[in-house]
Each structure stands twice: as C-alpha cells, then as structure tokens.
Amino acid sequence: MIKFTFGFLLLMMNVLIVRAEQLYVNPQAGGDTNSGTKEQPLKTILEAAKRVNLNKDLEPTTIFLSEGVHLLTQTVIFNNDKYTLKNRLVIRADVMPDDMGWTPKKMPVIVTVAPLVPGVGGEEARGIQPEVSHVTIEGLRFTGSPDYSYVDGNNLSRSYPIWRDGKKLDDLLVTQCLFAGNVDVLPLHVGVIANGYGLVIDHCVFFNCKIPVVFWKNDGGSGSRSAMQYSLVYGGYFSGVWTTQSTKGEEFDFHHNIIANSSTVWIRERGSTRRYKASDCLFTDNTHLAGFGSGPLSGNDATSTDFLEMKNVQTSGTVKIEKDQSKRNYLQLAEGSAGSNLKAGLFKKNL
C-alpha cells in the first residue's frame, strides 16, 4: 500500500511537471507551424501569444526566446488571464545574464515595428502587451524604433516596448532587461509603461531612453507594491522615473538605483502631492532632480525635492559606461565607475 501511494505521488508530480506549458521561439531557425518545442521552435512571439491565449489549462507558461532579432510587426497581446503568483506567465531569454557563458550577444533583441495607432497627443506603437496579472519578463534587450520620432511640435510618435493597459491588473515583474535607444535615430519613448499595480523594475538597464519607466494609473483599489530597484538609468533625455497620483509613496519601493547624465531624475504627474522615499542611490550629472509633467504636451518644469526623502543618496561622482561590445558589462557600469557598490545592472550574481 505504501509503495502504491508513493508511486502514485510520483506519477502525479510528473503529470504536473508535464502540464507546465513551454514554448520556444527562434526567429532564424523557427517556423510558426512548428510544435514550439526546443527542437521545433516557433518563429515569432506573436504566434506564441496566440497559442498561450487559446490554452485554458490552469498551468504556468514559459516562453523561451533565442538570441537573435525578434521583430514585432504587430502588438503582441497576452489576454488569457489564468495565472497566479506561483503559476506565472514568463517571457524570458533562453540564456540569462547570470548563466555561465552568457555574453551580451546572447540577449534576444526585441524591435517594435508595429504600425502606429492614434494615441494621446500623437501616435504610438506598443510592443509586448501583457493584459494579464502575474507576468515576468526577463533577460531581454529592447531597442528603440527606427522610424518613430516627432511629427511636429505638438504631436509625437512613440515607441512603448512593454505596455500594460488594465488598471486592475497586478504583478508585472521586469527583470534583467536592457532598454537601449537613441534620441535621433532609435527613439525609445518609454521602456515600460503600466497601469495597475505591482509593477516591479529589477536589475534593468536603460540607456539613452527618453523615459525609462512610467508607473501609470490604477483603479483606486488595492494591489501589491510597485518598486524600482538595482537599476541603471543613463542618458534619460526627459526623466529617470515618472510617477502619478496613483503611485502611492507608502506602496512604492525605490532603492539601489543609479540615474546619471539625464535631464530630470524624478517627474511627477502635474498637481501630485505624493511623497516618496529613495534609499541607497546615486543621482549624478543630471540637469534637474525633480519636475512636473502631465503627458506629451507638458514641459519639464523644475521643482524642489521636498516630496522626496533621500537616505544614503549620493549626488556627485562620475558614472562611466562600458562601450566595448565584447565586454560582459557592455552598456553597464565600466570598471572604476561611481556607483559600483550599489550592484545596479543586469547581474544578480557574481560569476
């Protein structure tokens, strides 16, 4: 009887392991009529999303992206809202930054070339759009979009690599991702913009993005805490972080971040009276520490930092960025840079 019970438990464990949905995407070797296994990968993230949205089994999902360039020719929407805190939807690199043998070349590169659609004050293109709770996006590199720039003085064309619209959604973790743009050639308007709750930016790098992250609106209810931690922002040509009236200071963790060589460290929604805390950070070589903004039509009005309680925040020092693409820390802190003690950047482990 004991042997039978033990054998039955092993069988059930194996069934549970098998039931975890896994899909592999390889833009070079894959095909969208393939099974989606590692041996027969799909070609596009869009096809992976279609299959995930149709699978109603209550199981976690992991989508593995190979190295190479993944073109998003239309917005990739995930809308199968079946996930839980433990049984998550994970969109990740096949090889992660902390894995042995990882190099920057192994990061899957996500390029949004989706058609522009009307937005607030212009047009916008959204890349990956998780309209579900309990999502992790990790180990990916996002670029700016080659043809999205200013239309005229009042109307913009914007690229949003990661966008979440639902104001009731919760738990979106973006970790160990690199966002790299260029104001003149590859503009990246906002790396991550998310309504709802529980947006956590962890160990990410934002290089020459207009705005790295916007903690956007929610429905005024309750949800998990949002956070920005162990992240590096360099060359933000509007701000380092953007918060709104919905971003409650007592529910927002901001620590071990570096914001350098940027226009403004912290932009708040115009009229906001929220107060925040920043701890163990480096803010250096920025034009302003704080400002107000209310969207694409607003200016960048410098304000005082009375709203921001800073603990162990350094405001001087030279941040150096590694530009050698052969180096493991490419587009991260170079050797001898200020802020190295904060451990901000893609790596969570010392290999």
GROMACS .gro file of C-alpha atoms in nm:
model
  351
    1MET     CA    1   0.000   0.000   0.000
    2ILE     CA    2   0.283   0.238   0.093
    3LYS     CA    3   0.465   0.158  -0.233
    4PHE     CA    4   0.144   0.217  -0.429
    5THR     CA    5   0.085   0.555  -0.260
    6PHE     CA    6   0.444   0.666  -0.318
    7GLY     CA    7   0.428   0.558  -0.683
    8PHE     CA    8   0.100   0.743  -0.730
    9LEU     CA    9   0.253   1.063  -0.587
   10LEU     CA   10   0.550   1.036  -0.822
   11LEU     CA   11   0.312   0.991  -1.114
   12MET     CA   12   0.112   1.297  -1.014
   13MET     CA   13   0.429   1.503  -0.976
   14ASN     CA   14   0.536   1.400  -1.325
   15VAL     CA   15   0.195   1.492  -1.461
   16LEU     CA   16   0.220   1.835  -1.302
   17ILE     CA   17   0.567   1.887  -1.448
   18VAL     CA   18   0.449   1.787  -1.795
   19ARG     CA   19   0.147   2.015  -1.769
   20ALA     CA   20   0.365   2.325  -1.744
   21GLU     CA   21   0.338   2.491  -2.084
   22GLN     CA   22   0.668   2.569  -2.256
   23LEU     CA   23   0.716   2.730  -2.595
   24TYR     CA   24   1.042   2.811  -2.773
   25VAL     CA   25   1.085   3.092  -3.025
   26ASN     CA   26   1.376   3.121  -3.265
   27PRO     CA   27   1.347   3.387  -3.539
   28GLN     CA   28   1.618   3.226  -3.753
   29ALA     CA   29   1.552   2.852  -3.726
   30GLY     CA   30   1.186   2.852  -3.623
   31GLY     CA   31   0.856   2.821  -3.807
   32ASP     CA   32   0.511   2.924  -3.691
   33THR     CA   33   0.364   2.591  -3.799
   34ASN     CA   34   0.610   2.403  -3.575
   35SER     CA   35   0.515   2.243  -3.245
   36GLY     CA   36   0.700   2.505  -3.038
   37THR     CA   37   0.939   2.264  -2.869
   38LYS     CA   38   1.310   2.335  -2.837
   39GLU     CA   39   1.373   2.103  -3.132
   40GLN     CA   40   1.092   2.258  -3.338
   41PRO     CA   41   1.070   2.622  -3.224
   42LEU     CA   42   0.823   2.883  -3.339
   43LYS     CA   43   0.942   3.178  -3.543
   44THR     CA   44   0.757   3.468  -3.378
   45ILE     CA   45   0.649   3.581  -3.032
   46LEU     CA   46   0.314   3.667  -3.188
   47GLU     CA   47   0.246   3.300  -3.269
   48ALA     CA   48   0.350   3.203  -2.916
   49ALA     CA   49   0.099   3.452  -2.776
   50LYS     CA   50  -0.180   3.315  -2.995
   51ARG     CA   51  -0.120   2.964  -2.860
   52VAL     CA   52  -0.093   3.082  -2.500
   53ASN     CA   53  -0.420   3.275  -2.528
   54LEU     CA   54  -0.604   2.964  -2.652
   55ASN     CA   55  -0.474   2.729  -2.381
   56LYS     CA   56  -0.722   2.736  -2.094
   57ASP     CA   57  -0.547   2.469  -1.884
   58LEU     CA   58  -0.460   2.603  -1.540
   59GLU     CA   59  -0.082   2.580  -1.569
   60PRO     CA   60   0.220   2.810  -1.573
   61THR     CA   61   0.362   2.917  -1.908
   62THR     CA   62   0.722   2.989  -2.005
   63ILE     CA   63   0.816   3.129  -2.345
   64PHE     CA   64   1.189   3.094  -2.419
   65LEU     CA   65   1.336   3.338  -2.671
   66SER     CA   66   1.660   3.252  -2.852
   67GLU     CA   67   1.934   3.501  -2.929
   68GLY     CA   68   1.877   3.700  -3.247
   69VAL     CA   69   1.644   3.978  -3.355
   70HIS     CA   70   1.274   3.935  -3.281
   71LEU     CA   71   1.066   4.177  -3.493
   72LEU     CA   72   0.725   4.271  -3.355
   73THR     CA   73   0.531   4.364  -3.667
   74GLN     CA   74   0.215   4.400  -3.462
   75THR     CA   75   0.141   4.437  -3.093
   76VAL     CA   76   0.176   4.107  -2.905
   77ILE     CA   77  -0.116   4.087  -2.661
   78PHE     CA   78  -0.148   3.826  -2.387
   79ASN     CA   79  -0.509   3.812  -2.262
   80ASN     CA   80  -0.552   3.463  -2.109
   81ASP     CA   81  -0.590   3.582  -1.751
   82LYS     CA   82  -0.547   3.244  -1.579
   83TYR     CA   83  -0.217   3.293  -1.398
   84THR     CA   84  -0.138   3.310  -1.027
   85LEU     CA   85   0.150   3.433  -0.816
   86LYS     CA   86   0.319   3.091  -0.841
   87ASN     CA   87   0.187   2.973  -1.177
   88ARG     CA   88   0.307   3.265  -1.385
   89LEU     CA   89   0.338   3.370  -1.745
   90VAL     CA   90   0.714   3.405  -1.803
   91ILE     CA   91   0.866   3.553  -2.120
   92ARG     CA   92   1.241   3.507  -2.091
   93ALA     CA   93   1.572   3.468  -2.266
   94ASP     CA   94   1.689   3.115  -2.329
   95VAL     CA   95   2.022   3.217  -2.170
   96MET     CA   96   2.006   3.459  -1.876
   97PRO     CA   97   2.271   3.716  -1.774
   98ASP     CA   98   2.366   3.517  -1.464
   99ASP     CA   99   2.417   3.193  -1.658
  100MET     CA  100   2.769   3.070  -1.724
  101GLY     CA  101   2.881   3.156  -2.076
  102TRP     CA  102   2.635   3.444  -2.117
  103THR     CA  103   2.751   3.737  -2.331
  104PRO     CA  104   2.558   4.049  -2.442
  105LYS     CA  105   2.528   3.888  -2.787
  106LYS     CA  106   2.312   3.614  -2.639
  107MET     CA  107   2.039   3.859  -2.534
  108PRO     CA  108   1.731   3.829  -2.756
  109VAL     CA  109   1.679   4.169  -2.922
  110ILE     CA  110   1.318   4.289  -2.942
  111VAL     CA  111   1.246   4.552  -3.208
  112THR     CA  112   0.899   4.706  -3.227
  113VAL     CA  113   0.798   4.787  -3.583
  114ALA     CA  114   0.423   4.760  -3.526
  115PRO     CA  115   0.209   5.010  -3.718
  116LEU     CA  116   0.140   5.333  -3.535
  117VAL     CA  117  -0.210   5.384  -3.399
  118PRO     CA  118  -0.372   5.703  -3.261
  119GLY     CA  119  -0.277   5.784  -2.903
  120VAL     CA  120  -0.279   6.082  -2.668
  121GLY     CA  121  -0.108   6.372  -2.842
  122GLY     CA  122   0.004   6.176  -3.144
  123GLU     CA  123   0.060   5.816  -3.246
  124GLU     CA  124   0.207   5.517  -3.066
  125ALA     CA  125   0.329   5.164  -3.122
  126ARG     CA  126   0.310   4.905  -2.847
  127GLY     CA  127   0.537   4.601  -2.841
  128ILE     CA  128   0.459   4.334  -2.578
  129GLN     CA  129   0.126   4.398  -2.405
  130PRO     CA  130   0.052   4.162  -2.113
  131GLU     CA  131  -0.315   4.220  -2.031
  132VAL     CA  132  -0.299   3.959  -1.754
  133SER     CA  133  -0.173   3.953  -1.398
  134HIS     CA  134   0.132   3.761  -1.268
  135VAL     CA  135   0.378   3.811  -1.553
  136THR     CA  136   0.758   3.802  -1.559
  137ILE     CA  137   0.963   3.943  -1.849
  138GLU     CA  138   1.335   3.873  -1.808
  139GLY     CA  139   1.670   3.873  -1.981
  140LEU     CA  140   1.564   4.058  -2.298
  141ARG     CA  141   1.707   4.356  -2.485
  142PHE     CA  142   1.463   4.614  -2.623
  143THR     CA  143   1.564   4.874  -2.881
  144GLY     CA  144   1.408   5.198  -2.991
  145SER     CA  145   1.209   5.206  -3.313
  146PRO     CA  146   1.387   5.325  -3.629
  147ASP     CA  147   1.102   5.528  -3.778
  148TYR     CA  148   0.926   5.673  -3.473
  149SER     CA  149   1.009   6.035  -3.399
  150TYR     CA  150   0.844   6.375  -3.370
  151VAL     CA  151   0.563   6.450  -3.611
  152ASP     CA  152   0.558   6.820  -3.521
  153GLY     CA  153   0.588   7.036  -3.212
  154ASN     CA  154   0.269   6.906  -3.051
  155ASN     CA  155   0.224   6.556  -3.190
  156LEU     CA  156   0.460   6.272  -3.116
  157SER     CA  157   0.519   5.922  -3.245
  158ARG     CA  158   0.610   5.698  -2.955
  159SER     CA  159   0.751   5.351  -2.906
  160TYR     CA  160   0.645   5.154  -2.597
  161PRO     CA  161   0.830   4.818  -2.586
  162ILE     CA  162   0.629   4.698  -2.282
  163TRP     CA  163   0.281   4.834  -2.218
  164ARG     CA  164   0.005   4.723  -1.978
  165ASP     CA  165  -0.336   4.887  -2.009
  166GLY     CA  166  -0.559   4.725  -1.743
  167LYS     CA  167  -0.599   4.940  -1.431
  168LYS     CA  168  -0.695   4.642  -1.214
  169LEU     CA  169  -0.409   4.416  -1.320
  170ASP     CA  170  -0.139   4.324  -1.069
  171ASP     CA  171   0.214   4.180  -1.052
  172LEU     CA  172   0.429   4.260  -1.354
  173LEU     CA  173   0.798   4.188  -1.293
  174VAL     CA  174   1.050   4.319  -1.550
  175THR     CA  175   1.394   4.196  -1.452
  176GLN     CA  176   1.744   4.179  -1.603
  177CYS     CA  177   1.631   4.356  -1.920
  178LEU     CA  178   1.824   4.612  -2.126
  179PHE     CA  179   1.649   4.903  -2.295
  180ALA     CA  180   1.866   5.098  -2.541
  181GLY     CA  181   1.763   5.386  -2.765
  182ASN     CA  182   1.890   5.700  -2.932
  183VAL     CA  183   1.708   6.031  -2.943
  184ASP     CA  184   1.795   6.097  -3.309
  185VAL     CA  185   1.796   5.752  -3.470
  186LEU     CA  186   1.626   5.492  -3.247
  187PRO     CA  187   1.392   5.686  -3.017
  188LEU     CA  188   1.257   5.485  -2.725
  189HIS     CA  189   0.984   5.693  -2.561
  190VAL     CA  190   0.914   5.479  -2.252
  191GLY     CA  191   1.074   5.142  -2.180
  192VAL     CA  192   0.793   5.017  -1.954
  193ILE     CA  193   0.459   5.188  -1.902
  194ALA     CA  194   0.197   5.007  -1.697
  195ASN     CA  195  -0.139   5.077  -1.547
  196GLY     CA  196  -0.250   4.871  -1.249
  197TYR     CA  197  -0.050   4.750  -0.951
  198GLY     CA  198   0.268   4.566  -0.864
  199LEU     CA  199   0.498   4.692  -1.140
  200VAL     CA  200   0.849   4.592  -1.031
  201ILE     CA  201   1.157   4.703  -1.226
  202ASP     CA  202   1.453   4.497  -1.105
  203HIS     CA  203   1.815   4.486  -1.224
  204CYS     CA  204   1.736   4.662  -1.552
  205VAL     CA  205   1.946   4.900  -1.763
  206PHE     CA  206   1.801   5.196  -1.952
  207PHE     CA  207   2.049   5.355  -2.191
  208ASN     CA  208   1.954   5.676  -2.376
  209CYS     CA  209   1.578   5.627  -2.335
  210LYS     CA  210   1.352   5.931  -2.311
  211ILE     CA  211   1.175   5.792  -2.003
  212PRO     CA  212   1.273   5.452  -1.861
  213VAL     CA  213   0.954   5.368  -1.676
  214VAL     CA  214   0.613   5.518  -1.601
  215PHE     CA  215   0.419   5.389  -1.301
  216TRP     CA  216   0.083   5.480  -1.452
  217LYS     CA  217  -0.280   5.472  -1.334
  218ASN     CA  218  -0.483   5.221  -1.134
  219ASP     CA  219  -0.849   5.190  -1.042
  220GLY     CA  220  -0.803   5.324  -0.688
  221GLY     CA  221  -0.842   4.985  -0.525
  222SER     CA  222  -0.568   4.778  -0.369
  223GLY     CA  223  -0.285   4.568  -0.506
  224SER     CA  224   0.072   4.465  -0.449
  225ARG     CA  225   0.360   4.711  -0.409
  226SER     CA  226   0.543   4.863  -0.702
  227ALA     CA  227   0.919   4.902  -0.699
  228MET     CA  228   1.226   5.014  -0.889
  229GLN     CA  229   1.546   4.858  -0.761
  230TYR     CA  230   1.905   4.779  -0.863
  231SER     CA  231   1.856   4.955  -1.196
  232LEU     CA  232   2.078   5.184  -1.402
  233VAL     CA  233   1.946   5.482  -1.598
  234TYR     CA  234   2.194   5.665  -1.817
  235GLY     CA  235   2.118   5.941  -2.067
  236GLY     CA  236   1.745   5.974  -2.000
  237TYR     CA  237   1.656   6.275  -2.212
  238PHE     CA  238   1.336   6.354  -2.021
  239SER     CA  239   1.341   6.176  -1.686
  240GLY     CA  240   1.471   5.882  -1.487
  241VAL     CA  241   1.136   5.777  -1.338
  242TRP     CA  242   0.777   5.901  -1.372
  243THR     CA  243   0.512   5.860  -1.102
  244THR     CA  244   0.148   5.963  -1.095
  245GLN     CA  245  -0.119   6.035  -0.835
  246SER     CA  246  -0.191   5.662  -0.837
  247THR     CA  247   0.165   5.579  -0.730
  248LYS     CA  248   0.128   5.589  -0.353
  249GLY     CA  249   0.454   5.662  -0.177
  250GLU     CA  250   0.391   5.417   0.106
  251GLU     CA  251   0.340   5.142  -0.156
  252PHE     CA  252   0.644   5.221  -0.370
  253ASP     CA  253   0.998   5.094  -0.305
  254PHE     CA  254   1.283   5.284  -0.471
  255HIS     CA  255   1.636   5.177  -0.381
  256HIS     CA  256   1.982   5.087  -0.517
  257ASN     CA  257   1.923   5.279  -0.840
  258ILE     CA  258   2.162   5.494  -1.043
  259ILE     CA  259   2.028   5.783  -1.252
  260ALA     CA  260   2.304   5.972  -1.431
  261ASN     CA  261   2.360   6.211  -1.720
  262SER     CA  262   1.985   6.263  -1.754
  263SER     CA  263   1.753   6.560  -1.785
  264THR     CA  264   1.549   6.511  -1.466
  265VAL     CA  265   1.572   6.237  -1.205
  266TRP     CA  266   1.208   6.225  -1.097
  267ILE     CA  267   0.898   6.352  -1.279
  268ARG     CA  268   0.562   6.357  -1.103
  269GLU     CA  269   0.220   6.398  -1.256
  270ARG     CA  270   0.130   6.766  -1.250
  271GLY     CA  271  -0.055   6.850  -0.931
  272SER     CA  272   0.071   6.545  -0.744
  273THR     CA  273   0.117   6.580  -0.368
  274ARG     CA  274   0.250   6.227  -0.314
  275ARG     CA  275   0.565   6.184  -0.107
  276TYR     CA  276   0.833   5.922  -0.176
  277LYS     CA  277   1.149   5.770  -0.033
  278ALA     CA  278   1.472   5.693  -0.218
  279SER     CA  279   1.746   5.500  -0.043
  280ASP     CA  280   2.096   5.382  -0.133
  281CYS     CA  281   2.101   5.554  -0.473
  282LEU     CA  282   2.328   5.766  -0.692
  283PHE     CA  283   2.190   6.072  -0.873
  284THR     CA  284   2.468   6.250  -1.059
  285ASP     CA  285   2.529   6.476  -1.360
  286ASN     CA  286   2.157   6.541  -1.407
  287THR     CA  287   2.011   6.879  -1.510
  288HIS     CA  288   1.729   6.870  -1.252
  289LEU     CA  289   1.645   6.648  -0.958
  290ALA     CA  290   1.269   6.688  -0.986
  291GLY     CA  291   0.998   6.821  -1.213
  292PHE     CA  292   0.631   6.808  -1.302
  293GLY     CA  293   0.481   6.667  -1.619
  294SER     CA  294   0.134   6.575  -1.734
  295GLY     CA  295   0.194   6.393  -2.059
  296PRO     CA  296   0.341   6.451  -2.401
  297LEU     CA  297   0.220   6.812  -2.424
  298SER     CA  298   0.380   6.928  -2.098
  299GLY     CA  299   0.712   7.088  -2.036
  300ASN     CA  300   0.978   6.982  -1.790
  301ASP     CA  301   0.921   7.224  -1.503
  302ALA     CA  302   1.191   7.207  -1.237
  303THR     CA  303   1.060   7.178  -0.881
  304SER     CA  304   1.202   7.128  -0.535
  305THR     CA  305   1.268   6.783  -0.394
  306ASP     CA  306   1.065   6.840  -0.079
  307PHE     CA  307   0.844   6.546  -0.176
  308LEU     CA  308   1.142   6.308  -0.181
  309GLU     CA  309   1.302   6.176   0.137
  310MET     CA  310   1.653   6.068   0.044
  311LYS     CA  311   1.859   5.832   0.260
  312ASN     CA  312   2.214   5.738   0.163
  313VAL     CA  313   2.173   5.910  -0.174
  314GLN     CA  314   2.493   6.035  -0.337
  315THR     CA  315   2.465   6.333  -0.574
  316SER     CA  316   2.820   6.354  -0.706
  317GLY     CA  317   3.063   6.125  -0.885
  318THR     CA  318   3.132   6.024  -1.243
  319VAL     CA  319   2.938   5.736  -1.393
  320LYS     CA  320   3.129   5.557  -1.668
  321ILE     CA  321   2.957   5.327  -1.917
  322GLU     CA  322   3.132   5.037  -2.086
  323LYS     CA  323   3.106   5.084  -2.465
  324ASP     CA  324   3.313   4.782  -2.571
  325GLN     CA  325   3.062   4.531  -2.710
  326SER     CA  326   3.295   4.240  -2.639
  327LYS     CA  327   3.280   4.304  -2.265
  328ARG     CA  328   3.033   4.122  -2.045
  329ASN     CA  329   2.927   4.453  -1.887
  330TYR     CA  330   2.855   4.625  -2.222
  331LEU     CA  331   2.627   4.931  -2.166
  332GLN     CA  332   2.661   4.885  -1.791
  333LEU     CA  333   2.898   5.039  -1.539
  334ALA     CA  334   3.258   5.039  -1.655
  335GLU     CA  335   3.538   4.942  -1.423
  336GLY     CA  336   3.611   5.221  -1.175
  337SER     CA  337   3.275   5.393  -1.222
  338ALA     CA  338   3.100   5.567  -0.938
  339GLY     CA  339   2.810   5.364  -0.801
  340SER     CA  340   2.969   5.023  -0.846
  341ASN     CA  341   2.896   4.945  -0.481
  342LEU     CA  342   2.521   4.964  -0.546
  343LYS     CA  343   2.521   4.650  -0.765
  344ALA     CA  344   2.287   4.814  -1.014
  345GLY     CA  345   2.274   4.649  -1.356
  346LEU     CA  346   2.180   4.321  -1.520
  347PHE     CA  347   2.364   4.083  -1.289
  348LYS     CA  348   2.219   3.943  -0.969
  349LYS     CA  349   2.511   3.702  -0.909
  350ASN     CA  350   2.885   3.745  -0.912
  351LEU     CA  351   3.012   3.481  -1.153
   0.00000   0.00000   0.00000
